């Protein structure tokens, strides 16, 4: 069953075309990692899925809802699409608890006791139940990102978008965030992940997509893309990445 | 130069002036905050008429001296309105409250606009990605953070408003400076009287600063170190 479908998606910022005709479908329970050099349009692609960016041309469909339709009720549709950002974006004036309970209480009319129980459950899942009354600034980067994942899960989405979730982290904190994501994948979550973590893509992804210059250059299973890349640009990118690593 | 004598002689007169100063300032701070807040939202609106209204308001008020604004409200407006409503008059107090409110509102509008703009766009995106509407995001995320950012500037503007209320003595508002002039006119105790006036302003503004420090501390609990 198709969860996310992009059809001939084009996106321009003024005169700069960032996405040049993207076709992509993600099945329920599938974990798709998008890799590629910076400026290739990976993040823009992800942001088009939940309509944080409008598309210039083409269609974006999530759970049979046409997100790219100007008449689409994106506020309702987004409840079902969790998003995790590179810079965490935890609500800085709220406790961890409130960060998690805000949307369910406001949008789903979840009662306070139920929302609190949900916060405890999700924080336990990401291993941070003792931080429930902390403020974001009291947390490390890795902890912030795990709370951000818990916050996104609080709306019980069945699709999760990750926009370079470990890129702003100190190296020693990358593992704890990836572990949470790996668990989430194992639990059957549909995930679209923009990442620079080749190890994660190799291990967890069902499919890897290599993007360059606003286009999908190559895609396949991790072993196909990493083990036997066909396109010169993919080979070139993977060589650079492995040298840097 | 006899302070004891001046205090004794001017006390009741200056006290009535002080009360008027505080009342007109409080009105201006309250009304000006509402005007400024609405104007700042209009200024950030995508509807160009609202945006233009806000910009013209801020431009005119900031670009003209308050003493001229007070003259227009107190002497000019009644003359204009009298052509439609014969016999219309406005009290010095009403004219003062209006002038000071409109004046504070323009500066507060810019302060609020700056505060709202200073909120990290990532906070808005996170909220919207959860399915929160633009209005709800404004209420839950942007405004609470903008208020924290703007408190020092807000307090600064409130202090200016209290001090600027003295300008309204020129249209006959019986506030602190106006009353002091009356007292000095009879006693020639310039130094003692005006030093006393200065001390009274200092006391009022100090109280304002203490109150704001308390509010700032309470709102910024999230910024305390672990």
Coordinates of C-alpha atoms in Angstrom, one line a residue:
Chain A
X1 CA 0.0 0.0 0.0
X2 CA 1.4 3.3 -1.0
X3 CA 1.8 5.9 1.8
X4 CA 3.7 8.7 0.1
X5 CA 3.4 9.4 -3.6
X6 CA 5.2 12.1 -5.5
X7 CA 4.4 12.6 -9.2
X8 CA 6.6 14.8 -11.4
X9 CA 7.2 17.2 -8.6
X10 CA 9.0 20.4 -9.5
X11 CA 9.9 23.2 -7.1
X12 CA 11.4 26.5 -7.9
X13 CA 12.5 29.3 -5.6
X14 CA 12.2 32.4 -7.8
X15 CA 14.3 31.5 -10.8
X16 CA 16.2 28.6 -9.1
X17 CA 14.7 25.2 -9.8
X18 CA 15.5 23.0 -6.8
X19 CA 13.4 19.9 -7.7
X20 CA 13.3 19.0 -11.4
X21 CA 10.6 16.4 -11.7
X22 CA 10.7 13.9 -8.8
X23 CA 8.7 10.6 -9.0
X24 CA 8.8 8.7 -5.8
X25 CA 6.5 6.3 -3.9
X26 CA 7.0 5.0 -0.4
X27 CA 5.0 2.0 0.8
X28 CA 3.5 1.5 4.2
X29 CA 6.2 0.3 6.6
X30 CA 9.0 1.1 4.2
X31 CA 12.1 3.0 5.3
X32 CA 13.5 5.1 2.6
X33 CA 16.8 7.0 3.0
X34 CA 17.6 9.9 0.8
X35 CA 21.3 10.7 0.3
X36 CA 23.2 13.1 -1.9
X37 CA 25.4 16.2 -1.8
X38 CA 24.2 19.4 -0.1
X39 CA 22.1 21.5 -2.4
X40 CA 20.7 18.5 -4.2
X41 CA 17.2 19.2 -3.1
X42 CA 16.8 16.4 -0.5
X43 CA 15.4 18.6 2.3
X44 CA 13.1 20.5 -0.1
X45 CA 11.8 17.2 -1.3
X46 CA 11.0 16.1 2.3
X47 CA 9.4 19.5 3.1
X48 CA 7.1 19.1 0.1
X49 CA 5.7 15.9 1.5
X50 CA 4.0 17.7 4.5
X51 CA 3.5 20.9 2.5
X52 CA 5.9 23.0 4.5
X53 CA 7.0 23.9 1.0
X54 CA 4.4 24.2 -1.8
X55 CA 5.3 22.5 -5.0
X56 CA 5.5 24.5 -8.3
X57 CA 4.3 21.6 -10.4
X58 CA 3.3 18.0 -9.9
X59 CA 1.4 16.2 -7.1
X60 CA 2.2 15.1 -3.6
X61 CA -0.1 12.5 -2.1
X62 CA 0.1 11.2 1.4
X63 CA -2.4 8.6 2.6
X64 CA -4.6 9.4 -0.4
X65 CA -4.7 13.1 0.5
X66 CA -3.4 15.4 -2.1
X67 CA -1.1 17.7 -0.1
X68 CA -0.2 19.7 -3.2
X69 CA -3.9 20.7 -3.8
X70 CA -4.3 24.4 -2.6
X71 CA -7.7 23.4 -1.2
X72 CA -6.1 20.6 0.9
X73 CA -6.7 20.9 4.7
X74 CA -3.0 20.6 5.4
X75 CA -3.5 21.2 9.2
X76 CA -5.5 18.0 9.5
X77 CA -3.3 16.0 7.1
X78 CA -0.1 17.0 8.9
X79 CA -1.4 15.4 12.1
X80 CA -0.7 12.1 10.5
X81 CA 2.8 13.1 9.3
X82 CA 5.4 13.5 12.0
X83 CA 8.5 15.5 11.2
X84 CA 11.9 15.7 12.9
X85 CA 14.2 18.6 12.1
X86 CA 17.9 19.0 11.9
X87 CA 17.8 21.8 14.5
X88 CA 15.4 20.0 16.8
X89 CA 13.0 23.0 17.1
X90 CA 11.7 22.0 20.5
X91 CA 9.4 24.7 21.9
X92 CA 12.0 26.5 24.0
X93 CA 9.4 28.1 26.4
X94 CA 7.8 24.7 27.3
X95 CA 8.9 21.7 29.4
X96 CA 9.6 18.4 27.7
X97 CA 6.2 17.2 28.9
X98 CA 4.4 20.2 27.4
X99 CA 6.3 19.9 24.1
X100 CA 4.8 16.4 23.8
X101 CA 1.3 17.0 25.2
X102 CA 0.6 20.3 23.4
X103 CA -0.5 19.0 20.0
X104 CA -2.5 16.0 21.3
X105 CA -4.3 18.2 23.9
X106 CA -4.9 21.1 21.5
X107 CA -5.8 19.2 18.3
X108 CA -7.1 15.8 19.5
X109 CA -8.7 17.1 22.7
X110 CA -6.8 14.5 24.6
X111 CA -7.3 15.0 28.3
X112 CA -4.4 16.0 30.6
X113 CA -4.1 12.7 32.4
X114 CA -4.1 10.8 29.0
X115 CA -1.6 13.2 27.5
X116 CA 0.7 12.9 30.5
X117 CA 0.5 9.1 30.3
X118 CA 1.3 9.4 26.6
X119 CA 4.3 11.7 27.3
X120 CA 5.6 9.1 29.9
X121 CA 5.1 6.3 27.4
X122 CA 6.9 8.1 24.6
X123 CA 9.7 9.4 26.7
X124 CA 10.3 5.9 28.1
X125 CA 10.5 4.7 24.5
X126 CA 13.3 7.2 23.7
X127 CA 14.9 6.6 27.1
X128 CA 14.3 10.0 28.6
X129 CA 11.5 9.5 31.1
X130 CA 13.5 11.3 33.8
X131 CA 13.7 14.5 31.7
X132 CA 9.9 15.0 31.6
X133 CA 10.0 18.3 33.5
X134 CA 13.2 19.7 32.0
X135 CA 13.3 22.6 29.7
X136 CA 14.9 22.1 26.2
X137 CA 17.9 24.2 27.1
X138 CA 18.8 21.8 29.9
X139 CA 19.2 18.9 27.4
X140 CA 22.0 17.8 25.2
X141 CA 21.6 17.8 21.5
X142 CA 21.0 14.1 21.4
X143 CA 18.4 14.3 24.1
X144 CA 16.7 17.2 22.4
X145 CA 16.4 15.2 19.2
X146 CA 15.0 12.2 21.0
X147 CA 12.4 14.4 22.7
X148 CA 11.6 15.9 19.2
X149 CA 11.0 12.4 18.0
X150 CA 8.7 11.7 20.9
X151 CA 6.9 14.9 20.2
X152 CA 6.3 14.0 16.6
X153 CA 5.1 10.5 17.7
X154 CA 2.6 12.0 20.1
X155 CA 0.2 12.7 17.3
X156 CA 0.3 8.9 16.5
X157 CA 1.4 9.6 12.9
X158 CA 1.8 6.7 10.5
X159 CA 4.4 8.5 8.4
X160 CA 7.6 10.0 9.8
X161 CA 9.8 12.5 8.0
X162 CA 13.4 13.0 9.2
X163 CA 15.4 16.0 7.9
X164 CA 19.0 15.3 8.6
X165 CA 18.2 14.4 12.2
X166 CA 21.8 13.8 13.3
X167 CA 23.6 16.6 11.3
X168 CA 23.6 19.1 14.2
X169 CA 24.8 16.6 16.8
X170 CA 28.1 16.0 18.3
X171 CA 29.5 12.7 17.0
X172 CA 29.1 10.9 20.4
X173 CA 25.4 11.7 20.4
X174 CA 24.6 10.4 16.9
X175 CA 24.3 6.8 18.0
X176 CA 21.5 7.4 20.6
X177 CA 19.3 9.1 18.0
X178 CA 19.9 6.6 15.3
X179 CA 19.1 3.8 17.8
X180 CA 15.7 5.3 18.5
X181 CA 15.1 5.7 14.7
X182 CA 16.2 2.1 14.2
X183 CA 13.7 0.9 16.8
X184 CA 11.0 2.9 15.1
X185 CA 11.8 1.3 11.8
X186 CA 11.7 -2.1 13.4
X187 CA 8.2 -1.3 14.8
X188 CA 7.0 -0.8 11.2
X189 CA 6.9 2.9 10.9
X190 CA 6.9 4.4 7.4
X191 CA 9.9 6.6 7.3
X192 CA 11.4 9.0 4.8
X193 CA 14.9 10.0 6.0
X194 CA 17.2 12.6 4.6
X195 CA 20.6 11.7 6.1
X196 CA 24.3 11.9 5.8
X197 CA 24.6 8.8 8.0
X198 CA 25.6 6.2 5.4
X199 CA 25.9 3.5 8.1
X200 CA 22.3 4.1 9.1
X201 CA 21.1 4.0 5.5
X202 CA 23.0 0.9 4.8
X203 CA 21.7 -0.9 7.9
X204 CA 18.1 0.3 8.3
X205 CA 16.9 1.5 4.9
X206 CA 14.8 -0.8 2.7
X207 CA 15.6 1.5 -0.2
X208 CA 18.2 4.2 -0.7
X209 CA 17.7 7.1 -3.0
X210 CA 20.6 9.1 -4.4
X211 CA 19.7 12.7 -5.3
X212 CA 21.8 15.2 -7.2
X213 CA 21.0 18.5 -8.8
X214 CA 17.2 18.3 -8.1
X215 CA 16.8 14.8 -9.5
X216 CA 16.7 11.2 -8.4
X217 CA 19.8 9.9 -10.0
X218 CA 19.7 6.3 -8.7
X219 CA 17.8 4.2 -6.3
X220 CA 17.7 0.7 -5.0
X221 CA 18.4 -1.5 -2.0
X222 CA 21.3 -0.4 0.2
X223 CA 23.5 -3.2 -1.2
X224 CA 22.7 -2.1 -4.7
X225 CA 23.4 1.6 -4.2
X226 CA 26.3 1.3 -1.8
X227 CA 27.7 -2.0 -3.1
X228 CA 27.3 -1.6 -6.8
X229 CA 26.4 2.0 -7.8
X230 CA 25.7 2.3 -11.6
X231 CA 25.8 6.1 -12.1
X232 CA 29.1 8.0 -12.1
X233 CA 27.6 10.7 -9.9
X234 CA 26.7 8.1 -7.3
X235 CA 30.1 6.6 -7.4
X236 CA 31.7 10.0 -7.1
X237 CA 29.6 11.0 -4.1
X238 CA 30.1 7.7 -2.3
X239 CA 33.8 7.9 -2.8
X240 CA 33.9 11.4 -1.4
X241 CA 31.8 10.5 1.6
X242 CA 33.9 7.4 2.4
X243 CA 37.1 9.5 2.2
X244 CA 35.7 12.1 4.5
X245 CA 34.5 9.4 7.0
Chain B
X1 CA 16.5 75.5 49.7
X2 CA 14.6 74.3 52.8
X3 CA 13.6 70.8 51.9
X4 CA 11.6 70.2 55.0
X5 CA 9.5 73.3 54.4
X6 CA 9.0 72.5 50.7
X7 CA 7.9 68.9 51.4
X8 CA 5.5 70.1 54.1
X9 CA 4.1 72.9 51.9
X10 CA 3.9 71.1 48.6
X11 CA 3.1 67.6 49.7
X12 CA -0.7 67.5 49.1
X13 CA -0.4 69.4 45.8
X14 CA 2.4 67.2 44.4
X15 CA 0.6 64.1 45.6
X16 CA -2.4 64.9 43.5
X17 CA -0.1 65.6 40.6
X18 CA 1.7 62.3 41.1
X19 CA -1.6 60.4 41.2
X20 CA -2.6 62.0 37.9
X21 CA 0.8 61.1 36.4
X22 CA 0.4 57.5 37.5
X23 CA -3.2 57.1 36.3
X24 CA -2.6 58.7 32.9
X25 CA 0.5 56.6 32.4
X26 CA -1.2 53.4 33.4
X27 CA -4.0 54.1 31.0
X28 CA -1.5 54.9 28.2
X29 CA 0.5 51.7 29.0
X30 CA -2.6 49.5 28.9
X31 CA -4.3 51.1 25.9
X32 CA -1.0 51.7 24.1
X33 CA -0.1 48.0 24.5
X34 CA -3.4 46.9 23.0
X35 CA -3.1 49.4 20.1
X36 CA 0.6 48.5 19.6
X37 CA -0.2 44.8 19.6
X38 CA -3.0 45.1 17.1
X39 CA -0.9 47.4 15.0
X40 CA 2.0 45.0 15.0
X41 CA -0.2 42.2 13.8
X42 CA -1.6 44.4 11.1
X43 CA 2.0 45.3 10.1
X44 CA 2.9 41.7 9.7
X45 CA -0.4 40.9 7.8
X46 CA -0.3 39.9 4.2
X47 CA -3.4 42.1 3.6
X48 CA -1.8 45.3 2.3
X49 CA -4.5 47.7 3.5
X50 CA -3.9 46.6 7.1
X51 CA -0.1 46.7 6.6
X52 CA -0.3 50.2 5.1
X53 CA -2.5 51.5 8.0
X54 CA -0.1 50.2 10.6
X55 CA 2.9 51.6 8.7
X56 CA 1.3 55.1 8.3
X57 CA 0.3 55.2 11.9
X58 CA 3.8 54.4 13.1
X59 CA 5.3 56.7 10.6
X60 CA 3.2 59.7 11.6
X61 CA 3.4 59.3 15.3
X62 CA 7.1 58.6 15.4
X63 CA 7.7 61.4 12.9
X64 CA 6.0 64.2 14.9
X65 CA 6.7 65.6 18.4
X66 CA 4.3 64.5 21.1
X67 CA 3.7 68.1 22.1
X68 CA 2.3 68.8 18.6
X69 CA 0.2 65.7 18.8
X70 CA -1.2 66.9 22.2
X71 CA -2.0 70.3 20.7
X72 CA -3.8 68.6 17.8
X73 CA -5.8 66.3 20.1
X74 CA -6.6 69.0 22.7
X75 CA -7.1 72.1 20.6
X76 CA -7.3 71.0 17.0
X77 CA -9.6 68.0 17.1
X78 CA -12.4 69.8 19.1
X79 CA -12.4 72.6 16.6
X80 CA -12.8 70.1 13.7
X81 CA -15.5 68.1 15.5
X82 CA -17.4 71.3 16.5
X83 CA -18.3 71.8 12.8
X84 CA -20.3 68.6 13.1
X85 CA -21.2 68.5 16.8
X86 CA -21.6 72.1 18.0
X87 CA -20.3 72.7 21.5
X88 CA -18.0 69.7 21.6
X89 CA -15.2 69.9 24.1
X90 CA -12.6 67.5 25.4
X91 CA -11.1 67.6 28.9
X92 CA -7.3 67.9 29.3
X93 CA -7.3 64.5 31.0
X94 CA -9.0 62.8 28.1
X95 CA -6.9 64.5 25.5
X96 CA -3.8 63.6 27.5
X97 CA -4.8 59.9 27.9
X98 CA -5.5 59.7 24.1
X99 CA -2.3 61.4 23.1
X100 CA -0.1 59.4 25.4
X101 CA -1.8 56.1 24.4
X102 CA -1.5 56.7 20.7
X103 CA 2.1 57.8 21.1
X104 CA 3.1 54.7 23.2
X105 CA 1.1 52.5 20.8
X106 CA 3.3 53.4 17.8
X107 CA 6.5 52.6 19.6
X108 CA 5.1 49.4 21.1
X109 CA 3.9 48.4 17.7
X110 CA 7.5 48.4 16.4
X111 CA 8.7 46.6 19.6
X112 CA 6.1 43.8 19.2
X113 CA 6.8 43.5 15.4
X114 CA 10.5 43.1 16.1
X115 CA 9.8 40.5 18.8
X116 CA 7.5 38.4 16.6
X117 CA 10.0 38.5 13.8
X118 CA 12.8 37.5 16.2
X119 CA 11.1 34.2 17.0
X120 CA 13.1 31.3 15.3
X121 CA 11.2 30.2 12.2
X122 CA 12.1 26.6 13.1
X123 CA 9.7 27.0 16.1
X124 CA 6.9 27.9 13.7
X125 CA 7.7 25.0 11.3
X126 CA 7.8 22.5 14.2
X127 CA 4.3 23.7 15.3
X128 CA 2.9 23.7 11.8
X129 CA 4.3 20.2 11.1
X130 CA 2.3 18.9 14.1
X131 CA -0.9 20.2 12.4
X132 CA -1.3 23.3 14.4
X133 CA -2.9 26.1 12.4
X134 CA -1.3 29.5 11.8
X135 CA -3.5 31.2 14.4
X136 CA -2.9 28.5 17.1
X137 CA 0.9 28.6 16.4
X138 CA 0.7 32.4 16.9
X139 CA -1.0 32.0 20.2
X140 CA 0.9 29.0 21.6
X141 CA 4.4 29.4 20.2
X142 CA 5.1 32.8 18.7
X143 CA 3.5 35.2 21.1
X144 CA 4.7 33.6 24.3
X145 CA 8.3 33.6 22.9
X146 CA 7.9 37.1 21.5
X147 CA 6.8 38.5 24.8
X148 CA 9.9 37.1 26.5
X149 CA 12.1 38.6 23.9
X150 CA 10.4 42.0 24.1
X151 CA 10.1 42.5 27.8
X152 CA 13.3 44.7 28.2
X153 CA 12.2 46.9 25.3
X154 CA 8.6 47.0 26.6
X155 CA 9.7 48.2 30.0
X156 CA 11.9 50.8 28.4
X157 CA 8.9 52.1 26.5
X158 CA 6.7 52.1 29.6
X159 CA 9.4 54.2 31.4
X160 CA 9.5 56.6 28.6
X161 CA 5.7 56.9 28.7
X162 CA 5.7 57.7 32.4
X163 CA 8.3 60.4 31.8
X164 CA 6.6 61.8 28.7
X165 CA 3.4 62.3 30.5
X166 CA 5.1 65.4 31.9
X167 CA 4.9 67.0 28.4
X168 CA 1.1 67.0 28.8
X169 CA 1.5 69.7 31.4
X170 CA 1.5 72.1 28.4
X171 CA -2.2 71.3 27.7
X172 CA -3.1 71.8 31.3
X173 CA -3.1 68.2 32.6
X174 CA -2.7 68.6 36.4
X175 CA 0.1 66.0 36.6
X176 CA 3.2 66.2 38.7
X177 CA 5.3 68.8 36.7
X178 CA 2.2 70.9 36.3
X179 CA 1.4 70.9 40.0
X180 CA 5.1 71.6 40.8
X181 CA 5.0 74.7 38.5
X182 CA 1.9 75.9 40.4
X183 CA 3.7 75.5 43.7
X184 CA 6.9 77.1 42.5
X185 CA 4.9 80.0 41.2
X186 CA 3.7 80.8 44.7
X187 CA 6.8 80.0 46.7
X188 CA 9.8 80.3 44.4
X189 CA 11.3 77.1 45.9
X190 CA 12.7 76.0 42.5
X191 CA 15.5 73.8 43.6
X192 CA 13.8 71.9 46.5
X193 CA 10.5 71.5 44.6
X194 CA 12.0 70.2 41.3
X195 CA 14.4 67.9 43.2
X196 CA 11.4 66.5 45.0
X197 CA 9.6 66.0 41.7
X198 CA 12.6 64.2 40.3
X199 CA 12.7 61.9 43.4
X200 CA 9.0 61.1 42.9
X201 CA 9.5 60.2 39.2
X202 CA 12.4 58.0 40.3
X203 CA 10.3 56.3 42.8
X204 CA 7.5 55.5 40.4
X205 CA 9.9 54.3 37.7
X206 CA 11.9 52.2 40.2
X207 CA 8.6 50.5 41.2
X208 CA 8.0 49.8 37.5
X209 CA 11.5 48.3 37.1
X210 CA 11.1 46.1 40.1
X211 CA 7.8 44.8 38.9
X212 CA 9.1 44.1 35.4
X213 CA 12.2 42.3 36.8
X214 CA 9.9 40.1 38.7
X215 CA 7.7 39.3 35.7
X216 CA 10.8 38.7 33.5
X217 CA 12.2 36.3 36.0
X218 CA 9.0 34.3 36.2
X219 CA 8.6 34.2 32.4
X220 CA 12.2 33.1 31.9
X221 CA 12.1 30.1 34.2
X222 CA 12.8 28.0 31.1
X223 CA 16.1 29.9 30.7
X224 CA 17.4 29.0 34.2
X225 CA 20.3 26.7 34.2
X226 CA 19.8 23.1 35.3

